[in-house]
Short mmCIF file of C-alpha atoms (C1' of nucleotides) in Angstrom, two decimals:
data_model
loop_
_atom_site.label_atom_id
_atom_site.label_comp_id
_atom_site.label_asym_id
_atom_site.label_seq_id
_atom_site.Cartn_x
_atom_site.Cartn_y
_atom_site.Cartn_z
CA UNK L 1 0.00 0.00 0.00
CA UNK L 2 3.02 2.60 0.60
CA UNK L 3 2.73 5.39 2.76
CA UNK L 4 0.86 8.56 1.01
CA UNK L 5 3.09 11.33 0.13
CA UNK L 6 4.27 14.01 2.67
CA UNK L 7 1.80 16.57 0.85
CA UNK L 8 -0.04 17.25 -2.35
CA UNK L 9 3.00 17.88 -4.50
CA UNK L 10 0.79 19.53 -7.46
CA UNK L 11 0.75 23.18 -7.07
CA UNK L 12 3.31 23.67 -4.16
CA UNK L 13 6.92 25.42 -4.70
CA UNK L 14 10.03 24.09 -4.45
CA UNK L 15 13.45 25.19 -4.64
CA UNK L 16 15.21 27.89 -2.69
CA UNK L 17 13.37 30.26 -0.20
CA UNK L 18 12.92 33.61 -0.44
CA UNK L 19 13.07 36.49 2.13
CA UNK L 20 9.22 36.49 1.79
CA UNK L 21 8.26 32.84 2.77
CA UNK L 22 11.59 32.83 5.66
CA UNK L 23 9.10 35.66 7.23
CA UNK L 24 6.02 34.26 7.16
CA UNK L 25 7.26 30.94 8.49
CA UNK L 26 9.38 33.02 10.97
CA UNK L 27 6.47 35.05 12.42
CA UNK L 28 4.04 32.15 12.67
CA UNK L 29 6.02 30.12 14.90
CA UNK L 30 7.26 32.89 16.52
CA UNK L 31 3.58 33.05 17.18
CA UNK L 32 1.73 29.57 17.34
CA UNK L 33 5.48 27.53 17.46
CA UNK L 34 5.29 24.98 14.69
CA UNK L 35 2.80 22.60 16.14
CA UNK L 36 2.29 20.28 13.29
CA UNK L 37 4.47 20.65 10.20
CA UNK L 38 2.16 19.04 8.26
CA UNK L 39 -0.90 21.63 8.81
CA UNK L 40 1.63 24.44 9.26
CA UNK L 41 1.85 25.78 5.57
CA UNK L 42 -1.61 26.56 5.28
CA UNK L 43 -1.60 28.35 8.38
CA UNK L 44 0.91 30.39 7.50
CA UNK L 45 0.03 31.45 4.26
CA UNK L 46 3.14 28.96 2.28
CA UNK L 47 3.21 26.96 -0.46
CA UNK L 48 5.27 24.52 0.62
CA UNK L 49 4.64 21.28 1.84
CA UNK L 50 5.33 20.98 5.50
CA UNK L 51 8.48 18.68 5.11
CA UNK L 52 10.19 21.63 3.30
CA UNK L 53 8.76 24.55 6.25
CA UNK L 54 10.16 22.14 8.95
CA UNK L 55 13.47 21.84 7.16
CA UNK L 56 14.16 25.40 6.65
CA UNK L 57 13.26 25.85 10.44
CA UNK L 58 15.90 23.39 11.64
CA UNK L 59 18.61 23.76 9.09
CA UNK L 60 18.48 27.59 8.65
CA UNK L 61 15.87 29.59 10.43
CA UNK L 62 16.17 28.90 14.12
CA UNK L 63 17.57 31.36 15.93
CA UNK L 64 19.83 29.39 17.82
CA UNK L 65 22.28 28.51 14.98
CA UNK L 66 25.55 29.18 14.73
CA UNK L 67 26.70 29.82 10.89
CA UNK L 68 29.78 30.42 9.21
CA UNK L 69 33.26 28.76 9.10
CA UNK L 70 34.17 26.15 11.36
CA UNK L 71 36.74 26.66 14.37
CA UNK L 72 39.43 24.37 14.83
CA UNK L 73 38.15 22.46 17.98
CA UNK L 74 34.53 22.54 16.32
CA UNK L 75 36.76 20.54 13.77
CA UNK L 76 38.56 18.49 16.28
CA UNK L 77 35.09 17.22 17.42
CA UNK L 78 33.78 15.96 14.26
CA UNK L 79 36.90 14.08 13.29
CA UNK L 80 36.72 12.73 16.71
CA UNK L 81 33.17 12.15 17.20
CA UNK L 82 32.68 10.69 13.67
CA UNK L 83 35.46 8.28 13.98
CA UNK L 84 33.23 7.10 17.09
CA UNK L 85 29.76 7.09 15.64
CA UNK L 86 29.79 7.43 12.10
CA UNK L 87 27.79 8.93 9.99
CA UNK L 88 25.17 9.93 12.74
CA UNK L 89 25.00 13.43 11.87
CA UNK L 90 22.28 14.28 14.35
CA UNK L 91 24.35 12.76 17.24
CA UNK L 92 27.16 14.12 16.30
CA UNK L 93 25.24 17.62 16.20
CA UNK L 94 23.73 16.79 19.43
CA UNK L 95 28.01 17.80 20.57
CA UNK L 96 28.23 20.63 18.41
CA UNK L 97 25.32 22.42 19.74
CA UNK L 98 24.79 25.75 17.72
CA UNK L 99 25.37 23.72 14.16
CA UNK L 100 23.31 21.75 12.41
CA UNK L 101 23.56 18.14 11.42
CA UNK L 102 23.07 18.64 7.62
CA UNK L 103 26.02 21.69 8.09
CA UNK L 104 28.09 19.34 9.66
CA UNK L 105 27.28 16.41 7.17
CA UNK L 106 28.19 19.12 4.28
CA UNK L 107 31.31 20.23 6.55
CA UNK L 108 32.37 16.75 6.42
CA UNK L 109 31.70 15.75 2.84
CA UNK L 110 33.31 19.02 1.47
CA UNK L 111 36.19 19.18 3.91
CA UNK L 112 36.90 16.90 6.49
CA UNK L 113 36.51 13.68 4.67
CA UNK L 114 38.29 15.28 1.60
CA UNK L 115 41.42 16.25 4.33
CA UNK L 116 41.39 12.35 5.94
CA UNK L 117 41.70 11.21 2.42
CA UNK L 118 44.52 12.73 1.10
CA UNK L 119 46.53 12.41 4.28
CA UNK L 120 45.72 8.41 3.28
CA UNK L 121 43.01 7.50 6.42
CA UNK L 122 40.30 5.98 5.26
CA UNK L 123 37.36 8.55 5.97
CA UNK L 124 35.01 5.99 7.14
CA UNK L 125 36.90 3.37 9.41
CA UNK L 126 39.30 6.49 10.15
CA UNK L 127 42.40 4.09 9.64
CA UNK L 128 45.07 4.08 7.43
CA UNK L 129 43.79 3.07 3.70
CA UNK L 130 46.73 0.46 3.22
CA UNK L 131 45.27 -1.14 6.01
CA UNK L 132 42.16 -1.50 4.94
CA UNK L 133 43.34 -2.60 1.38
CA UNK L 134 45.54 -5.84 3.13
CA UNK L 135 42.12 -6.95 5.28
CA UNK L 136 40.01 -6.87 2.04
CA UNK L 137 42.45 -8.84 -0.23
CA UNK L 138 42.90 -11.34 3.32
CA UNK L 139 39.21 -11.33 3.58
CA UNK L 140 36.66 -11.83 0.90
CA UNK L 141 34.16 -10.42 2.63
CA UNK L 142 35.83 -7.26 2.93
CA UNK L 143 32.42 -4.99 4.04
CA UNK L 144 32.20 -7.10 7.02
CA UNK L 145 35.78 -7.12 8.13
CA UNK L 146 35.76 -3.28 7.63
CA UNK L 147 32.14 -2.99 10.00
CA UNK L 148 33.95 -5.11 12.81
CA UNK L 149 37.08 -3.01 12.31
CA UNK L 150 34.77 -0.20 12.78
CA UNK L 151 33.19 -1.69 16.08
CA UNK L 152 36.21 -2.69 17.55
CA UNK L 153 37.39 0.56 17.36
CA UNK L 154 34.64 1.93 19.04
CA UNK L 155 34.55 -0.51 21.43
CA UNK L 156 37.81 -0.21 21.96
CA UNK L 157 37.65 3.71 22.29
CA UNK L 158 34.61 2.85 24.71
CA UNK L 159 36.91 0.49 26.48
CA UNK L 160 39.65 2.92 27.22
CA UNK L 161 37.26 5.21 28.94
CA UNK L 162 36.08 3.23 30.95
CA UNK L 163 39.60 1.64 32.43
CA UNK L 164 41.08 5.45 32.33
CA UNK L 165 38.66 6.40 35.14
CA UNK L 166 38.77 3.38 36.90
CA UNK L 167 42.84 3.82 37.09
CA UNK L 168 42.59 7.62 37.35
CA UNK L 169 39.55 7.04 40.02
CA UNK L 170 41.57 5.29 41.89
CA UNK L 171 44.66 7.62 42.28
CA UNK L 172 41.82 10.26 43.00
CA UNK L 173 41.04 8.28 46.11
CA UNK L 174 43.48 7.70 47.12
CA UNK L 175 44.52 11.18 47.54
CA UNK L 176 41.45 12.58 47.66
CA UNK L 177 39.39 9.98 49.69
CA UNK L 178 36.30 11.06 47.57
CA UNK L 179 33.44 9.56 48.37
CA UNK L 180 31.39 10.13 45.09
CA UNK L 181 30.16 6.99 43.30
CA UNK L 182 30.06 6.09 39.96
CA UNK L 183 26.62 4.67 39.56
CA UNK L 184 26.84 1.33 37.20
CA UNK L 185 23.65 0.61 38.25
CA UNK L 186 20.97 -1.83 36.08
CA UNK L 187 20.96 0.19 33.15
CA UNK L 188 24.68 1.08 32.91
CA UNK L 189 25.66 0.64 29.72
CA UNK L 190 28.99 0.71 30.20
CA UNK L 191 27.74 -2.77 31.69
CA UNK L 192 25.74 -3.72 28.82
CA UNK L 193 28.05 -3.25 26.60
CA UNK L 194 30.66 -4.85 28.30
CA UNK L 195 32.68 -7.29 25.73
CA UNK L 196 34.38 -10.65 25.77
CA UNK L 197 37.98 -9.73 25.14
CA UNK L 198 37.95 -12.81 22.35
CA UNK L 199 34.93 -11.25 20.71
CA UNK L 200 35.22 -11.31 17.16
CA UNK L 201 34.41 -7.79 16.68
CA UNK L 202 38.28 -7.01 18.18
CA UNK L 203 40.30 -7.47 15.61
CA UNK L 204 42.94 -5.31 16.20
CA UNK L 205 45.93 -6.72 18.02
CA UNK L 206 48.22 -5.01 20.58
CA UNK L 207 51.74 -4.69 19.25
CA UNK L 208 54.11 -5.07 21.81
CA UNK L 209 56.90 -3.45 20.32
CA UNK L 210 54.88 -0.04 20.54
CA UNK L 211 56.83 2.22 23.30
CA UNK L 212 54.34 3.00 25.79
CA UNK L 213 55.26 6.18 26.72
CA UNK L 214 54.87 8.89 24.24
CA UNK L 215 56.99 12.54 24.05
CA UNK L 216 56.35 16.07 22.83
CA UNK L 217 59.31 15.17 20.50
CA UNK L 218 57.57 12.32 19.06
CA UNK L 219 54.47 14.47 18.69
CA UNK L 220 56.13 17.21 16.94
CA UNK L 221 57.83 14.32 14.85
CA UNK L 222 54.24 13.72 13.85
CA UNK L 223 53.31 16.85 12.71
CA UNK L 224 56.72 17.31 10.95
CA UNK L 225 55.86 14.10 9.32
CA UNK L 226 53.01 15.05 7.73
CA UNK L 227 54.48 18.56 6.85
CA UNK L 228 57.62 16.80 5.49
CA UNK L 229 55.31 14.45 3.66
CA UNK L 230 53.70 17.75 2.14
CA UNK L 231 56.61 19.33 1.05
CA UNK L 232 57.45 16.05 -1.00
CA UNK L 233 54.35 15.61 -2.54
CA UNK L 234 53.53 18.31 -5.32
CA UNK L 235 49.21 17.01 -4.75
CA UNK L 236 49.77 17.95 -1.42
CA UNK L 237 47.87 21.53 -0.35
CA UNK L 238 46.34 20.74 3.31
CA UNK L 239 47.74 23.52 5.34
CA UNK L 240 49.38 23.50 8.38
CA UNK L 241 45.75 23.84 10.36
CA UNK L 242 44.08 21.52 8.18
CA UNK L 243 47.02 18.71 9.47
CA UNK L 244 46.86 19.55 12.69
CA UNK L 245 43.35 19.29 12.71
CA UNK L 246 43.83 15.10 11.89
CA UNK L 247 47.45 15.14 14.08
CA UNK L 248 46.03 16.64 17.40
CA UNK L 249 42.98 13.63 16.75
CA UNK L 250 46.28 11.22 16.47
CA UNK L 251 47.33 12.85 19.62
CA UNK L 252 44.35 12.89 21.20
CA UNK L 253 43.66 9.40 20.84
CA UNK L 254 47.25 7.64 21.21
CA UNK L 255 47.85 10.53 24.15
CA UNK L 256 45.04 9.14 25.94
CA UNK L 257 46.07 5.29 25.28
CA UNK L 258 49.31 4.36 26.48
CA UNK L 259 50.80 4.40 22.71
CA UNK L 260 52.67 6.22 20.31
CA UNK L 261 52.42 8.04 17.62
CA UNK L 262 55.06 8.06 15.49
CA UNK L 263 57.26 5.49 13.97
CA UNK L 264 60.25 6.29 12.04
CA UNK L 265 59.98 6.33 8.32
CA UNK L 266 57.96 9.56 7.80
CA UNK L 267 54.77 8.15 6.04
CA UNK L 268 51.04 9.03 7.20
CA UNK L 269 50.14 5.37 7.78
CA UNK L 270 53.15 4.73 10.49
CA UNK L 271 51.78 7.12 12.28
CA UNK L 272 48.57 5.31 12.59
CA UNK L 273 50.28 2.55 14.08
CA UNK L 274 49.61 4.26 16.81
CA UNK L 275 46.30 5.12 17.04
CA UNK L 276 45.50 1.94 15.86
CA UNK L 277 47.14 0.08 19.00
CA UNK L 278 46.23 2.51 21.46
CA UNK L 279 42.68 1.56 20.29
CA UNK L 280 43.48 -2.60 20.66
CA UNK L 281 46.02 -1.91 24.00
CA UNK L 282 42.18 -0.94 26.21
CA UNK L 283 40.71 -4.90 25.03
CA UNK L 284 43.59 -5.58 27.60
CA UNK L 285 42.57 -3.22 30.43
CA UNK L 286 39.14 -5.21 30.27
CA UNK L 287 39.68 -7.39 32.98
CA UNK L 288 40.66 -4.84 35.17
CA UNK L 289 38.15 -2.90 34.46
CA UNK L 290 35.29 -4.87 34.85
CA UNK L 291 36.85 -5.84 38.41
CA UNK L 292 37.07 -2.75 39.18
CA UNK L 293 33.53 -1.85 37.94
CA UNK L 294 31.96 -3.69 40.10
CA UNK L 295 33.57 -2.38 43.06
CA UNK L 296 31.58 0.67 41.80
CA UNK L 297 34.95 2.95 41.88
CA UNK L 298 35.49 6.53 40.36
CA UNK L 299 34.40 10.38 40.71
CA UNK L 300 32.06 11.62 38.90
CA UNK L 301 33.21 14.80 37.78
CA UNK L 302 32.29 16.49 34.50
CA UNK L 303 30.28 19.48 35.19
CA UNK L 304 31.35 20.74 31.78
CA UNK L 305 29.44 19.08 28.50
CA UNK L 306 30.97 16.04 26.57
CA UNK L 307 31.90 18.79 23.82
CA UNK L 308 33.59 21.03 25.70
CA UNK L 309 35.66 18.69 27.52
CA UNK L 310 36.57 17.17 24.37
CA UNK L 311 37.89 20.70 23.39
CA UNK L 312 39.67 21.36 26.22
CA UNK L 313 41.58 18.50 25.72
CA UNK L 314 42.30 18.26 22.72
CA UNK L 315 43.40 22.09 22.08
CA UNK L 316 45.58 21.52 24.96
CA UNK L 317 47.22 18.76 23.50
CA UNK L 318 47.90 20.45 20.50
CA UNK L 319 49.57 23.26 22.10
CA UNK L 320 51.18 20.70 23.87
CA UNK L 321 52.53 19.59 20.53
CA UNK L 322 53.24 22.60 18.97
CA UNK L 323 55.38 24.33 22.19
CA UNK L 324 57.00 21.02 22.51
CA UNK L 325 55.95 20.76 25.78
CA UNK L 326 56.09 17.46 27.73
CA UNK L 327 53.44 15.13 27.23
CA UNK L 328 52.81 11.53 28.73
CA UNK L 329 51.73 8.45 27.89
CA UNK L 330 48.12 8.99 30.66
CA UNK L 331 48.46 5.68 30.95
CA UNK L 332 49.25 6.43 34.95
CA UNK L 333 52.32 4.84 34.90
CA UNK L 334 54.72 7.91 33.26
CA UNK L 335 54.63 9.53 36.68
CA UNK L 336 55.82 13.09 34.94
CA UNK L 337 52.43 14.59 33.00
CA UNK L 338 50.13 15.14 36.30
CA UNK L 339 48.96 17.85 34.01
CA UNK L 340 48.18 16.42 31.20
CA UNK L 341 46.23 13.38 33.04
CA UNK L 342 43.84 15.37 34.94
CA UNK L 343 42.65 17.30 31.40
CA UNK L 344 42.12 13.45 29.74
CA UNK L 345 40.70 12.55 33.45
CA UNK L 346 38.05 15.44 32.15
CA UNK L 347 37.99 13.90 28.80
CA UNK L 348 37.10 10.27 29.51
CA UNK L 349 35.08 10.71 32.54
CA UNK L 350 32.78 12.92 30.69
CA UNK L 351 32.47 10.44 27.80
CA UNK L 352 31.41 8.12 30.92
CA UNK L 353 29.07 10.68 32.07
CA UNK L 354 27.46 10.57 28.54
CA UNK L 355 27.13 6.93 28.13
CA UNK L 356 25.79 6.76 31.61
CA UNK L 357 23.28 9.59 31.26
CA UNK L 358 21.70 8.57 27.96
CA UNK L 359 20.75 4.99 28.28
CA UNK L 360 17.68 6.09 25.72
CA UNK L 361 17.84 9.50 24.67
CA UNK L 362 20.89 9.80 22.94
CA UNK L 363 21.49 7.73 19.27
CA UNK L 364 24.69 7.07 20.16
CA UNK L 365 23.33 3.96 21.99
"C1'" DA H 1 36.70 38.95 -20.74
"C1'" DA H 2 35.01 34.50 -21.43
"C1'" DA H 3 35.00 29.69 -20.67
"C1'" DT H 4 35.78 26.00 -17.80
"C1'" DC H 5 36.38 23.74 -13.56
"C1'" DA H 6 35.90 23.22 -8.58
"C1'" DT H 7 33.65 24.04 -4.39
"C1'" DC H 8 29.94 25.04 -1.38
"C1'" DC H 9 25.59 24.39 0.70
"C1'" DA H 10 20.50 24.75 0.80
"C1'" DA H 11 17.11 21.84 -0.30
"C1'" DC H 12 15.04 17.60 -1.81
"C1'" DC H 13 14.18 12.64 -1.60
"C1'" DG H 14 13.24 8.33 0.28
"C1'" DC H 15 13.46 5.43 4.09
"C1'" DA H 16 12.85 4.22 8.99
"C1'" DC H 17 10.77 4.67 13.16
"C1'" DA H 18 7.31 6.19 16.57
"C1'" DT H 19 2.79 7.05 17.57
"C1'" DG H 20 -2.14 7.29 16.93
"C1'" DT H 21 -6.50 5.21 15.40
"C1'" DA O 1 -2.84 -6.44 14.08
"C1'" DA O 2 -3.11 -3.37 10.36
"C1'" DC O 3 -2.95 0.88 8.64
"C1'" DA O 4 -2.31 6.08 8.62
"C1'" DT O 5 0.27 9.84 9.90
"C1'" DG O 6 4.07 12.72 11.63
"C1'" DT O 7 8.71 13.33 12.20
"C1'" DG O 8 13.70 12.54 12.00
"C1'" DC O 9 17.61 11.12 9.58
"C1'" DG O 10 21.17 10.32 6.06
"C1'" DG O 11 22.24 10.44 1.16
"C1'" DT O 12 22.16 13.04 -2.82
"C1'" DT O 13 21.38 16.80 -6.06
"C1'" DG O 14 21.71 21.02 -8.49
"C1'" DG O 15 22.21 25.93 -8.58
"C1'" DA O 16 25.22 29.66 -7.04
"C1'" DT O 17 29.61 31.24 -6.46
"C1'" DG O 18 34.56 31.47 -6.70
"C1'" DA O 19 38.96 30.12 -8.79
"C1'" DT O 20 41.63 29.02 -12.59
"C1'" DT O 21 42.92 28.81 -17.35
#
DNA sequence: AAATCATCCAACCGCACATGT
DNA sequence: AACATGTGCGGTTGGATGATT
């Protein structure tokens, strides 16, 4: 039978707005809000169908957007959040809370994804594209592999939070003798989602050769890289902010993991190596974490959103890069970046914070 | 100056899901 | 349970604009 169309199509406009029909749609939800979109365009004197007068509310007329170019950490975020959910624009908008997930989608297609791709990362699994070329022609069913590579990453990513505030928790009370308890109560979750460490969906392995402590001379070796890597290649025209854009997300996630960044040998995918680990290296923190989990251990901190933690870390890490100022591995064994683990101690516990405070309203889950 | 190419982004389309009857 | 309706979401398109030749 199929669903009838949205509207009557004969006799309605399409096509771009003008000034005219953007005021009349203004003023009559500025006076009746937009109750149903389907009955609004009579109402308010449009001919449009109400799929088109809802659209132009939420992707242009609301007056809580923010418009124009993009900041750096806004940026930051959508690398980072997109390597963890995808290509869930509306969640990912949820972070970025003055833009719009169709001018994030478009800041993605028309930039971002453009940027990951010529610095050879795949756009979608966010991993080096040599990688995924080797698991295809080892794998015939190469959409699959590249979905669980996807998911384990995640997981992984999840994974890591979780076992960064249970260590970082546990220094806190120990100095601290906080009292404030995570709650991992019945719908945690960070329990639900708890993995076997031989599930399928990790296939990423921990190399043990990669050093687990990482310095600001390795991370400015990483943006070097790339720049070096520019200067050699006549195709290459991503600026210095566009790289550091994708190097302070390398940071950010092999800074927060106990890994490196940067291999010798000055091309984009060794750099990866790192990331990639860092994102396997948690799958091993599982069994402490769960242990510790159920001891019900950690502060809850994270006043600030999940966004602006996210920035706070992440800008700081790239100044940490760019000053050449000492960085750690946050793993809580380096013992010299107190700094630099309380702003990731932000970071992850507010990712924690998230999962635990949208067991059903967020997409993410 | 004109033609061509590249980029941007608002808007459309179709599908999925939730809810109401 | 079946169907109708409303809404949200992600993918895609096409016109406008800018850059380059």
């Amino acid at each position: 039978m199929g669903r009838s169309p949205c509207c009557d199509k004969v006799g309605l406009k399409k096509g771009p707005w003008t000034p005219e029909e953007d005021q009349k749609l203004l003023a009559y939800i500025d006076e009746h809000g937009h109750g149903s979109w389907r009955a609004l365009p009579a109402r308010a004197g449009l001919q449009r169908c109400g799929k088109s007068c809802r659209l132009r509310w939420t992707n242009y007329l609301r007056p809580d957007i923010k418009r124009g170019k993009f900041s750096l950490q806004e940026e930051q975020t959508i690398i980072q959040l997109h390597a963890l959910l995808g290509n869930r624009w509306s969640a990912i908008a949820t972070h970025l809370s003055k833009r719009t997930d169709n001018e994030i989608k478009n800041y993605w297609n028309t930039h971002l994804k453009k940027r990951l791709t010529k610095m050879g990362i795949d756009p979608i699994t966010h991993k080096p594209k040599n990688d995924a070329l080797l698991s295809s022609s080892e794998n015939a069913n190469s959409k699959t592999a590249s979905n669980l590579s996807h998911m384990a990453q995640w997981e992984s990513a999840r994974l890591e939070a979780e076992a960064r505030l249970v260590r970082e928790s546990k220094i806190r009370s120990h100095n601290h003798n906080h009292n404030h308890k995570l709650d991992f109560g019945g719908n945690s979750h960070l329990k639900a989602w708890n993995i076997n460490l031989e599930s399928p969906t990790s296939t990423l392995s921990y190399n043990e050769n990669v050093p687990p402590i990482i310095t600001s001379e390795e991370i400015g070796g990483a943006n070097s890289n790339i720049n070096n890597k520019k200067n050699n290649n006549e195709d290459e025209n991503i600026n210095n902010d566009e790289n550091n854009v994708v190097v302070s997300m390398i940071e950010f996630v092999g800074t927060n993991s106990s890994s490196i960044v940067k291999e010798e040998g000055g091309d984009d995918q060794e750099q990866w190596k790192g990331y990639e680990s860092s994102l396997t290296f948690t799958s091993n923190l599982h069994h402490e974490l769960t242990m510790s989990m159920d001891q019900g251990v950690g502060d809850v901190i994270a006043e600030e959103g999940f966004t602006n933690l996210l920035l706070k870390t992440n800008s700081e890490d790239l100044s940490l890069s760019e000053s050449g100022g000492e960085s750690n591995n946050g793993g809580g064994d380096g013992g010299s970046g107190s700094e630099f683990y309380e702003d990731n101690n932000n970071y992850w516990n507010s990712i924690l914070n998230l999962v635990n405070s949208s067991p059903s309203d967020s997409p993410m889950f």
